[in-house]
Coordinates of C-alpha atoms in Angstrom, one line a residue:
M1 CA -76.3 88.2 -53.5
L2 CA -76.4 88.9 -49.7
N3 CA -79.4 91.3 -50.1
A4 CA -81.3 88.6 -52.1
V5 CA -80.7 86.0 -49.4
I6 CA -81.9 88.5 -46.7
R7 CA -85.1 89.4 -48.7
L8 CA -85.8 85.7 -49.3
A9 CA -85.5 84.9 -45.6
L10 CA -87.7 87.8 -44.6
R11 CA -90.4 86.9 -47.2
Y12 CA -90.5 83.2 -46.2
R13 CA -89.7 83.7 -42.5
T14 CA -92.0 80.8 -41.4
L15 CA -90.4 78.4 -43.7
V16 CA -86.9 79.6 -42.6
I17 CA -87.8 79.0 -39.0
F18 CA -89.1 75.5 -39.6
V19 CA -86.1 74.6 -41.7
S20 CA -83.8 76.0 -39.0
L21 CA -85.6 74.0 -36.3
A22 CA -85.4 70.8 -38.4
A23 CA -81.7 71.4 -39.0
L24 CA -81.2 72.0 -35.3
I25 CA -83.0 68.8 -34.3
Y26 CA -81.5 66.5 -36.9
G27 CA -78.1 68.1 -36.6
S28 CA -78.1 67.6 -32.8
Y29 CA -78.9 63.9 -33.3
V30 CA -76.1 63.5 -35.9
T31 CA -73.6 65.5 -33.8
A32 CA -74.4 63.5 -30.6
N33 CA -73.7 60.2 -32.5
L34 CA -70.4 61.2 -34.1
P35 CA -67.2 59.4 -32.9
I36 CA -65.3 61.3 -30.2
D37 CA -61.5 61.2 -30.0
V38 CA -58.6 63.2 -28.8
F39 CA -57.0 63.8 -32.2
P40 CA -58.0 62.8 -35.8
D41 CA -56.5 59.7 -37.2
L42 CA -53.7 61.1 -39.3
D43 CA -51.4 58.1 -39.7
R44 CA -50.9 56.8 -43.2
P45 CA -51.7 53.1 -44.1
R46 CA -49.0 51.0 -42.7
V47 CA -48.1 47.3 -42.3
V48 CA -46.0 46.0 -39.5
I49 CA -43.9 42.8 -39.9
L50 CA -43.1 41.0 -36.7
T51 CA -40.5 38.3 -36.5
E52 CA -39.4 36.3 -33.5
A53 CA -35.9 34.8 -33.5
P54 CA -35.2 33.3 -30.1
N55 CA -31.6 33.5 -28.8
L56 CA -30.3 35.6 -31.7
A57 CA -28.3 38.8 -30.9
P58 CA -29.4 42.1 -32.3
E59 CA -26.6 42.1 -34.9
D60 CA -27.7 38.6 -36.2
V61 CA -31.3 39.7 -36.2
E62 CA -30.4 42.7 -38.3
T63 CA -28.3 40.8 -40.7
L64 CA -30.4 37.6 -41.1
I65 CA -33.9 38.9 -40.8
T66 CA -34.4 42.7 -40.8
F67 CA -32.2 43.6 -43.8
P68 CA -33.7 40.9 -46.2
I69 CA -37.2 42.1 -45.3
E70 CA -36.3 45.8 -45.9
S71 CA -34.6 45.0 -49.2
A72 CA -37.7 43.0 -50.4
V73 CA -40.3 45.7 -49.6
L74 CA -38.3 48.7 -50.8
G75 CA -39.6 49.9 -54.1
A76 CA -42.9 48.1 -53.8
T77 CA -46.0 49.8 -55.1
G78 CA -47.0 52.8 -53.0
V79 CA -44.3 52.4 -50.3
Q80 CA -43.2 55.7 -48.9
A81 CA -41.1 54.9 -45.9
V82 CA -39.6 51.8 -44.3
R83 CA -38.5 51.8 -40.6
S84 CA -37.0 48.9 -38.6
Q85 CA -36.0 47.9 -35.1
S86 CA -33.8 44.9 -34.3
S87 CA -33.4 43.7 -30.7
V88 CA -32.6 40.5 -28.9
G89 CA -34.7 37.8 -30.5
Q90 CA -37.1 40.2 -32.3
S91 CA -37.4 42.2 -35.5
I92 CA -40.0 44.9 -36.2
V93 CA -40.3 46.4 -39.7
T94 CA -42.8 49.1 -40.3
I95 CA -43.8 49.9 -43.9
E96 CA -45.8 53.1 -44.7
F97 CA -47.8 53.6 -47.9
D98 CA -49.5 56.5 -49.8
W99 CA -52.6 58.1 -48.2
G100 CA -54.8 56.7 -51.0
M101 CA -53.6 53.1 -50.7
P102 CA -56.3 50.7 -49.3
I103 CA -54.9 48.9 -46.3
F104 CA -55.9 45.5 -47.5
T105 CA -54.1 46.2 -50.8
A106 CA -51.0 47.3 -48.9
R107 CA -51.0 44.1 -46.9
Q108 CA -51.3 42.0 -50.0
I109 CA -48.3 43.7 -51.6
V110 CA -46.3 43.0 -48.4
Q111 CA -47.3 39.4 -48.4
E112 CA -46.3 39.0 -52.0
R113 CA -42.8 40.4 -51.3
L114 CA -42.4 38.2 -48.2
S115 CA -43.2 35.1 -50.2
T116 CA -40.0 35.6 -52.2
L117 CA -38.0 35.3 -48.9
E118 CA -39.4 31.9 -47.9
N119 CA -36.1 30.0 -47.9
T120 CA -33.7 32.9 -46.9
F121 CA -34.4 32.9 -43.1
P122 CA -32.9 30.6 -40.5
P123 CA -34.8 27.4 -39.8
G124 CA -38.0 27.8 -37.7
I125 CA -38.2 31.6 -38.3
R126 CA -41.3 32.9 -40.0
P127 CA -42.2 36.6 -40.4
Q128 CA -45.8 37.6 -39.6
T129 CA -47.8 40.7 -40.5
G130 CA -49.2 42.5 -37.5
P131 CA -52.9 43.4 -37.1
I132 CA -54.4 46.5 -38.6
S133 CA -54.0 49.2 -36.0
S134 CA -53.0 52.9 -35.7
L135 CA -50.3 54.8 -33.9
M136 CA -52.8 55.9 -31.2
G137 CA -54.5 52.5 -31.2
Q138 CA -53.9 51.6 -27.5
I139 CA -57.1 52.3 -25.8
M140 CA -56.9 50.3 -22.6
Q141 CA -54.6 48.4 -20.2
V142 CA -56.3 45.7 -18.2
G143 CA -54.9 43.8 -15.3
V144 CA -55.7 40.3 -14.2
A145 CA -54.6 39.8 -10.6
R146 CA -55.3 37.9 -7.4
R147 CA -57.3 39.6 -4.6
T148 CA -56.9 39.1 -0.9
G149 CA -59.6 38.0 1.4
P150 CA -61.6 40.0 4.0
N151 CA -58.7 39.5 6.5
G152 CA -55.9 40.1 3.9
G153 CA -55.1 36.4 3.4
E154 CA -54.8 34.2 0.3
L155 CA -58.0 33.0 -1.4
T156 CA -58.8 29.9 -3.3
S157 CA -62.0 28.0 -4.5
V158 CA -63.4 25.1 -2.5
G159 CA -63.7 22.3 -5.0
K160 CA -66.6 22.8 -7.4
T161 CA -68.7 24.7 -4.9
R162 CA -69.2 28.5 -4.9
L163 CA -67.4 28.9 -1.7
V164 CA -63.9 30.4 -1.2
A165 CA -61.4 29.7 1.6
E166 CA -59.1 32.3 3.0
L167 CA -55.7 31.3 4.5
T168 CA -54.0 33.8 6.7
Y169 CA -50.6 33.5 8.3
D170 CA -49.9 35.5 11.5
E171 CA -46.1 35.9 11.3
P172 CA -45.5 37.2 14.9
T173 CA -47.3 34.2 16.5
R174 CA -46.5 31.8 13.6
R175 CA -50.1 30.6 13.3
F176 CA -52.3 29.6 10.3
L177 CA -55.8 30.9 10.3
I178 CA -58.4 29.7 7.8
A179 CA -62.0 30.8 7.2
F180 CA -64.7 30.1 4.5
Y181 CA -66.9 32.6 2.7
Q182 CA -69.8 32.8 0.2
P183 CA -68.7 35.5 -2.3
H184 CA -72.1 35.6 -4.2
D185 CA -75.5 37.0 -3.2
E186 CA -78.9 35.3 -3.4
R187 CA -79.1 36.0 -7.2
R188 CA -75.7 34.3 -7.6
A189 CA -74.2 37.7 -8.6
R190 CA -70.6 38.2 -7.6
L191 CA -70.0 40.6 -4.7
R192 CA -67.1 42.8 -5.6
D193 CA -66.2 43.9 -2.1
P194 CA -64.8 41.1 0.1
A195 CA -66.2 42.9 3.2
D196 CA -69.7 42.0 1.9
W197 CA -68.9 38.2 1.7
K198 CA -70.9 36.0 4.1
H199 CA -69.0 33.8 6.5
V200 CA -69.7 30.0 6.2
A201 CA -69.2 27.6 9.1
V202 CA -67.6 24.2 8.4
K203 CA -67.5 21.0 10.4
D204 CA -63.8 20.1 10.2
A205 CA -60.6 21.2 8.5
K206 CA -57.2 19.6 8.1
L207 CA -54.3 21.4 6.6
T208 CA -51.4 19.6 4.9
L209 CA -48.4 21.7 4.0
H210 CA -46.5 20.2 1.1
V211 CA -42.8 21.0 0.4
A212 CA -41.5 20.4 -3.1
S213 CA -38.9 17.7 -3.2
P214 CA -36.3 17.6 -6.0
H215 CA -38.2 14.8 -7.8
D216 CA -41.7 16.1 -7.2
N217 CA -42.9 17.0 -10.7
Q218 CA -45.9 19.1 -9.5
S219 CA -44.0 21.2 -6.9
G220 CA -45.6 19.4 -4.0
L221 CA -49.1 18.9 -5.5
N222 CA -48.8 15.2 -5.5
G223 CA -47.4 15.0 -2.0
G224 CA -43.6 14.6 -1.8
A225 CA -41.6 12.9 0.8
T226 CA -40.8 16.1 2.5
S227 CA -44.5 17.1 3.2
S228 CA -45.6 18.1 6.7
S229 CA -49.1 17.9 8.2
Y230 CA -50.6 20.4 10.6
T231 CA -54.0 20.1 12.3
F232 CA -56.4 23.0 12.8
E233 CA -58.6 23.6 15.8
R234 CA -61.8 25.8 15.9
E235 CA -61.5 29.2 17.3
G236 CA -64.7 31.1 16.9
E237 CA -65.6 31.4 13.3
R238 CA -62.1 30.4 12.1
F239 CA -59.7 27.5 12.3
V240 CA -56.3 28.1 13.9
C241 CA -53.1 26.1 13.7
A242 CA -50.2 26.8 15.9
D243 CA -47.2 24.5 15.5
A244 CA -43.5 25.0 16.3
R245 CA -42.5 23.4 13.0
I246 CA -44.2 26.1 10.9
P247 CA -41.5 28.2 9.1
S248 CA -41.0 31.6 10.5
S249 CA -40.7 33.3 7.0
L250 CA -43.9 34.1 5.1
A251 CA -41.9 34.1 1.8
K252 CA -40.9 30.5 2.3
L253 CA -44.6 29.5 2.9
R254 CA -45.8 31.2 -0.3
E255 CA -43.3 29.2 -2.3
R256 CA -45.0 26.0 -1.2
S257 CA -48.3 24.4 -2.1
R258 CA -50.8 23.9 0.8
R259 CA -53.8 21.6 0.8
V260 CA -56.8 21.7 3.2
Q261 CA -59.3 18.9 3.6
V262 CA -62.7 20.4 4.4
T263 CA -66.0 18.8 5.4
L264 CA -68.9 21.2 4.6
P265 CA -72.2 21.3 6.5
D266 CA -73.8 19.1 3.8
G267 CA -71.3 16.3 4.6
S268 CA -69.3 16.6 1.4
T269 CA -65.5 16.6 1.7
H270 CA -63.2 18.7 -0.5
D271 CA -59.5 19.1 -1.0
V272 CA -58.7 22.8 -1.1
L273 CA -55.4 23.7 -2.7
F274 CA -53.5 27.0 -2.0
A275 CA -51.0 27.0 -4.8
S276 CA -47.5 28.3 -4.6
A277 CA -46.6 31.8 -5.8
T278 CA -45.1 30.3 -9.0
Q279 CA -48.3 28.3 -9.7
Q280 CA -50.4 31.3 -9.1
Q281 CA -48.5 33.3 -11.7
L282 CA -49.0 30.4 -14.2
D283 CA -52.7 30.4 -13.5
L284 CA -53.0 34.1 -14.0
R285 CA -51.3 34.0 -17.4
T286 CA -53.3 31.0 -18.5
T287 CA -56.5 32.8 -17.5
A288 CA -55.5 35.8 -19.5
D289 CA -54.3 33.9 -22.6
F290 CA -57.1 31.4 -22.9
L291 CA -60.2 33.1 -21.3
V292 CA -59.9 36.8 -21.5
V293 CA -58.0 37.5 -24.7
P294 CA -60.2 35.3 -27.0
R295 CA -63.3 37.0 -25.7
L296 CA -61.9 40.5 -26.3
K297 CA -60.8 39.7 -29.8
K298 CA -64.4 38.8 -30.7
I299 CA -65.4 42.4 -30.2
P300 CA -65.7 44.2 -33.5
G301 CA -63.1 46.9 -33.7
I302 CA -60.4 45.2 -31.5
A303 CA -57.2 44.8 -33.5
Q304 CA -54.9 43.1 -31.0
V305 CA -54.6 42.2 -27.3
T306 CA -51.1 41.6 -26.0
V307 CA -50.3 40.1 -22.7
M308 CA -47.3 40.8 -20.4
G309 CA -46.5 39.4 -17.0
G310 CA -47.6 36.4 -15.1
G311 CA -46.0 33.1 -16.0
R312 CA -46.4 31.6 -19.5
K313 CA -46.9 27.9 -18.7
Q314 CA -44.4 25.4 -20.0
Y315 CA -43.8 21.7 -19.5
Q316 CA -40.0 21.8 -18.9
V317 CA -37.8 18.7 -19.3
L318 CA -34.8 19.4 -17.1
V319 CA -32.0 17.1 -18.3
D320 CA -29.4 15.7 -15.9
P321 CA -26.0 15.6 -17.7
M322 CA -24.8 12.9 -15.3
A323 CA -27.8 10.7 -16.2
L324 CA -27.1 11.3 -19.9
N325 CA -23.6 10.1 -19.5
R326 CA -24.7 7.1 -17.4
Y327 CA -27.2 5.9 -20.0
D328 CA -25.1 6.9 -23.0
V329 CA -27.8 9.2 -24.3
T330 CA -27.2 12.6 -26.1
L331 CA -29.2 15.8 -25.7
Q332 CA -30.2 15.6 -29.3
Q333 CA -31.8 12.2 -28.8
V334 CA -33.9 13.5 -26.0
E335 CA -35.0 16.5 -28.1
E336 CA -35.9 14.3 -31.1
A337 CA -37.9 11.8 -28.9
L338 CA -39.9 14.7 -27.5
K339 CA -40.7 16.0 -30.9
K340 CA -41.8 12.7 -32.4
N341 CA -44.1 11.7 -29.4
N342 CA -46.5 14.6 -29.4
V343 CA -48.5 14.2 -32.7
N344 CA -51.7 12.6 -33.8
T345 CA -51.6 10.6 -37.1
S346 CA -54.1 8.9 -39.4
G347 CA -54.4 5.2 -39.9
G348 CA -56.6 5.4 -42.9
Y349 CA -60.1 4.0 -42.6
T350 CA -61.9 0.7 -42.1
T351 CA -65.1 -0.5 -43.8
Q352 CA -67.9 -1.9 -41.6
G353 CA -70.8 -2.9 -43.7
D354 CA -71.9 0.1 -45.8
K355 CA -70.0 2.6 -43.5
E356 CA -66.4 3.8 -43.6
R357 CA -64.9 4.7 -40.2
P358 CA -61.6 6.7 -39.9
I359 CA -58.8 5.3 -37.9
R360 CA -57.0 7.8 -35.7
V361 CA -53.7 7.2 -33.9
F362 CA -53.6 9.3 -30.7
G363 CA -50.1 10.5 -29.9
R364 CA -50.6 13.9 -28.4
L365 CA -49.9 14.3 -24.7
G366 CA -52.5 15.0 -22.1
P367 CA -55.0 16.6 -22.0
E368 CA -54.8 17.1 -18.2
P369 CA -51.6 18.5 -16.8
R370 CA -50.9 15.5 -14.7
E371 CA -51.4 13.2 -17.7
V372 CA -49.0 15.4 -19.8
L373 CA -46.3 15.1 -17.1
R374 CA -46.8 11.4 -16.8
D375 CA -46.8 10.9 -20.6
L376 CA -43.6 12.9 -21.0
E377 CA -41.8 10.9 -18.4
Q378 CA -42.7 7.6 -20.2
I379 CA -41.4 8.7 -23.6
V380 CA -38.7 6.3 -24.9
V381 CA -35.5 8.1 -25.6
K382 CA -33.3 5.1 -26.4
P383 CA -34.4 1.5 -26.9
T384 CA -31.9 -1.1 -25.7
P385 CA -32.0 -5.0 -25.5
S386 CA -32.2 -5.0 -21.7
R387 CA -34.6 -2.1 -21.1
N388 CA -35.8 1.2 -22.7
V389 CA -34.3 4.4 -21.5
L390 CA -37.2 6.7 -20.6
V391 CA -37.2 10.5 -20.2
R392 CA -37.7 10.1 -16.5
D393 CA -34.4 8.2 -16.3
V394 CA -32.4 11.2 -17.7
A395 CA -34.5 14.2 -16.8
R396 CA -37.0 15.7 -14.5
V397 CA -40.3 16.9 -15.9
V398 CA -42.0 19.9 -14.3
E399 CA -44.5 22.7 -14.9
G400 CA -42.7 26.0 -14.9
P401 CA -42.9 29.6 -16.3
Q402 CA -41.2 30.6 -19.6
L403 CA -38.1 32.7 -19.2
K404 CA -39.3 36.3 -18.9
R405 CA -37.6 39.5 -20.0
G406 CA -40.2 41.8 -18.3
E407 CA -42.7 41.9 -15.5
A408 CA -46.1 43.4 -14.8
S409 CA -47.9 44.3 -11.6
V410 CA -51.1 45.9 -10.4
N411 CA -50.9 48.0 -7.2
G412 CA -47.6 46.3 -6.4
D413 CA -48.9 42.8 -6.7
P414 CA -47.8 40.4 -9.6
A415 CA -50.4 40.3 -12.4
A416 CA -51.0 39.7 -16.0
L417 CA -51.3 43.0 -17.9
M418 CA -53.1 43.2 -21.2
S419 CA -52.8 46.1 -23.7
V420 CA -55.9 46.5 -25.9
M421 CA -55.4 47.9 -29.4
K422 CA -58.2 49.2 -31.6
Q423 CA -58.5 49.3 -35.4
P424 CA -58.2 52.6 -37.2
H425 CA -61.3 54.9 -37.5
R426 CA -63.1 53.3 -34.6
D427 CA -64.9 55.2 -31.8
T428 CA -62.6 54.8 -28.8
R429 CA -65.3 55.7 -26.2
A430 CA -67.9 53.2 -27.5
L431 CA -65.3 50.5 -28.0
T432 CA -64.0 51.0 -24.4
N433 CA -67.6 50.6 -23.0
E434 CA -68.0 47.3 -24.9
V435 CA -64.7 46.0 -23.6
V436 CA -65.5 46.9 -20.0
A437 CA -68.9 45.2 -20.3
S438 CA -67.3 42.1 -21.7
L439 CA -64.7 42.1 -18.9
R440 CA -67.5 42.2 -16.3
E441 CA -69.2 39.2 -17.9
I442 CA -65.9 37.3 -17.9
E443 CA -65.2 38.1 -14.3
E444 CA -68.4 36.6 -13.2
S445 CA -67.3 33.2 -14.5
L446 CA -63.8 33.3 -12.9
P447 CA -62.9 32.1 -9.4
A448 CA -63.6 34.6 -6.7
D449 CA -59.9 35.1 -6.0
I450 CA -59.2 36.4 -9.5
V451 CA -60.2 40.0 -10.2
I452 CA -60.0 41.9 -13.5
N453 CA -59.1 45.6 -13.2
P454 CA -60.0 47.6 -16.4
E455 CA -59.2 51.0 -14.7
I456 CA -55.4 50.9 -15.0
F457 CA -55.4 53.0 -18.2
Q458 CA -58.3 54.1 -20.4
M459 CA -57.9 56.5 -23.3
K460 CA -61.6 57.2 -22.9
G461 CA -60.9 59.1 -19.6
F462 CA -58.3 61.3 -21.3
I463 CA -60.7 61.9 -24.2
D464 CA -63.6 62.8 -21.9
R465 CA -61.4 65.2 -19.9
A466 CA -60.0 66.9 -23.0
I467 CA -63.4 67.3 -24.7
F468 CA -64.8 68.6 -21.4
N469 CA -62.1 71.3 -21.1
V470 CA -62.6 72.4 -24.7
G471 CA -66.4 72.3 -24.4
E472 CA -66.2 74.3 -21.2
A473 CA -64.1 77.0 -23.0
L474 CA -66.8 76.9 -25.7
V475 CA -69.6 77.5 -23.3
I476 CA -67.7 80.3 -21.5
G477 CA -67.0 82.0 -24.8
A478 CA -70.7 81.8 -25.8
V479 CA -71.8 83.4 -22.5
L480 CA -69.2 86.1 -22.8
V481 CA -70.4 86.8 -26.4
L482 CA -74.0 87.1 -25.1
I483 CA -73.0 89.6 -22.4
V484 CA -70.9 91.7 -24.7
L485 CA -73.6 91.7 -27.4
F486 CA -76.3 92.8 -25.1
L487 CA -74.2 95.5 -23.5
F488 CA -73.2 97.0 -26.9
L489 CA -76.5 96.5 -28.8
L490 CA -78.9 97.0 -25.8
N491 CA -81.5 95.1 -27.8
F492 CA -82.5 91.6 -26.6
R493 CA -84.2 90.7 -29.9
T494 CA -81.1 91.6 -31.9
T495 CA -78.9 89.7 -29.5
F496 CA -81.0 86.6 -29.6
I497 CA -81.1 86.6 -33.4
S498 CA -77.3 87.0 -33.6
L499 CA -76.7 84.2 -31.1
T500 CA -78.7 81.7 -33.1
A501 CA -75.7 81.4 -35.4
I502 CA -73.7 79.5 -32.7
P503 CA -75.9 76.4 -32.3
L504 CA -76.9 76.3 -35.9
S505 CA -73.2 76.5 -37.0
L506 CA -72.4 73.6 -34.6
V507 CA -75.1 71.3 -35.8
V508 CA -74.5 72.1 -39.5
T509 CA -70.8 71.3 -38.9
G510 CA -71.9 67.9 -37.5
M511 CA -74.0 67.3 -40.6
V512 CA -71.1 68.2 -42.9
F513 CA -69.0 65.7 -41.0
K514 CA -71.6 63.1 -41.7
V515 CA -71.8 63.9 -45.4
M516 CA -68.0 63.7 -45.7
S517 CA -68.1 60.4 -43.9
W518 CA -70.6 59.0 -46.5
I519 CA -68.4 60.3 -49.4
T520 CA -65.0 59.2 -48.1
G521 CA -66.2 56.0 -46.3
T522 CA -64.2 57.1 -43.2
D523 CA -65.9 58.4 -40.1
L524 CA -64.8 61.9 -39.1
S525 CA -64.6 62.4 -35.4
I526 CA -65.2 65.3 -33.0
N527 CA -61.9 66.0 -31.3
V528 CA -59.8 68.7 -29.7
M529 CA -58.8 70.2 -33.0
T530 CA -62.3 70.5 -34.4
L531 CA -63.8 71.9 -31.2
G532 CA -60.8 74.3 -30.9
G533 CA -61.5 75.5 -34.4
I534 CA -65.1 76.1 -33.6
A535 CA -64.2 78.0 -30.4
V536 CA -61.8 80.2 -32.4
A537 CA -64.3 80.9 -35.1
M538 CA -67.1 81.7 -32.7
G539 CA -66.3 85.4 -32.7
E540 CA -66.4 85.5 -36.5
L541 CA -69.7 83.6 -36.5
V542 CA -71.3 86.2 -34.2
D543 CA -69.8 89.1 -36.1
D544 CA -71.2 87.8 -39.4
A545 CA -74.6 87.4 -37.8
I546 CA -74.6 91.0 -36.5
V547 CA -73.8 92.3 -39.9
D548 CA -76.7 90.3 -41.4
V549 CA -79.1 91.5 -38.7
E550 CA -78.1 95.2 -39.2

């Protein structure tokens, strides 16, 4: 058999050369476009059930939620293993299936079993299946944080203009300093380095420092009774304010909202707000939840984006027990009034000529935050013959962060941290490049004081380094084989013919991966294991080629 192959190759040597060249060219193209990963995707099809149960202890979560779910899915078609974790207010159940089970069939089986438990959980608790992902699905961690200005101060936008204002506080001299910058170039592209921002001169500036009073529902944004006013004077390119009433602690200043009235060279006047530290955290989390996350989820291949850190915005009704007693109102009445006064309903329809028009009853709050706060305060809790008892009579309505059990930071500064998960059998490197490109587009539309950092963690960097190390070992091995072959054979022609087995074997391996991908419907990737196997087999490849040549 071997002699026949050799005779055939020698007789049709021109054809063999052209076939080899064609295989080399096409195989190189196929291999270059194969997915690259650290390890092959070896996890079985699995479905994760997530259940949130606020305020329940781990023992109650295990008894009331986790155990019923485990009992329901055990014995289902194709189930191989069931694992669970119960913690404070959360239950996670992982169900693994046979290798040949399609993931969508597995999810359908789990949903059918969950439907039998509809009335067994405590009120308001509803299990949900997690997105389709893998054990090594986390490909990136992205941070959304606030940047400092050219002088290390706080930044904020100037109204609807493209300018930004920087507020600096010199603690030793107890002085405010404010300057204005243009963070975009002539093409309106965002300049990433604040040192490149262009300084902008303004005509006048007046700073008003608001201190939140106990009944100021916007933490000083509406101007409480305890607000103080400080006037700035021009000092070169900046405005400086030195006043003996300025608090000596920088931490106290950052907990307050500060407002600047600015008159620009075009004569327009703007109110520039430097939010408090708490409000800044609310803004970061809101930006991540409603601007960044939806955009990333639109990218094909992204399974889930989870956000941690920042402040999840809430409209909080802080009830005064003394006021409840004074107006003879219970806490349940306040809760019921809030639930019933935040819904839209239908009033049927009316006929006008030959047209029917729907009638809508608007009951939802807002949409602006100030309108929501005002509407909440005016909700009737208890009607009485003399006057209605409103929410503002028995409670204080504020914007505040949800109670957190964790925190996130970027370079030591508070931030909103996002973990990006990919779907199974997706190219990590290509998907990472798409995510980074989308983040750059999103950043262009954000205020200049908010920056997106995609470099916190990228699986792509680890993959590139691992593949580079194995590829380097592969190249070194090929060079050593070349040297040893030439020294022992002392024939350049024989050495060259023997070494052709290395590139041809590599590209044929890539073509076999492509064929297997077509057959199985799952993309096979180039990873550390496949390259390591090729490196180990290189000596055997060359040995076989030498035998054929001889």
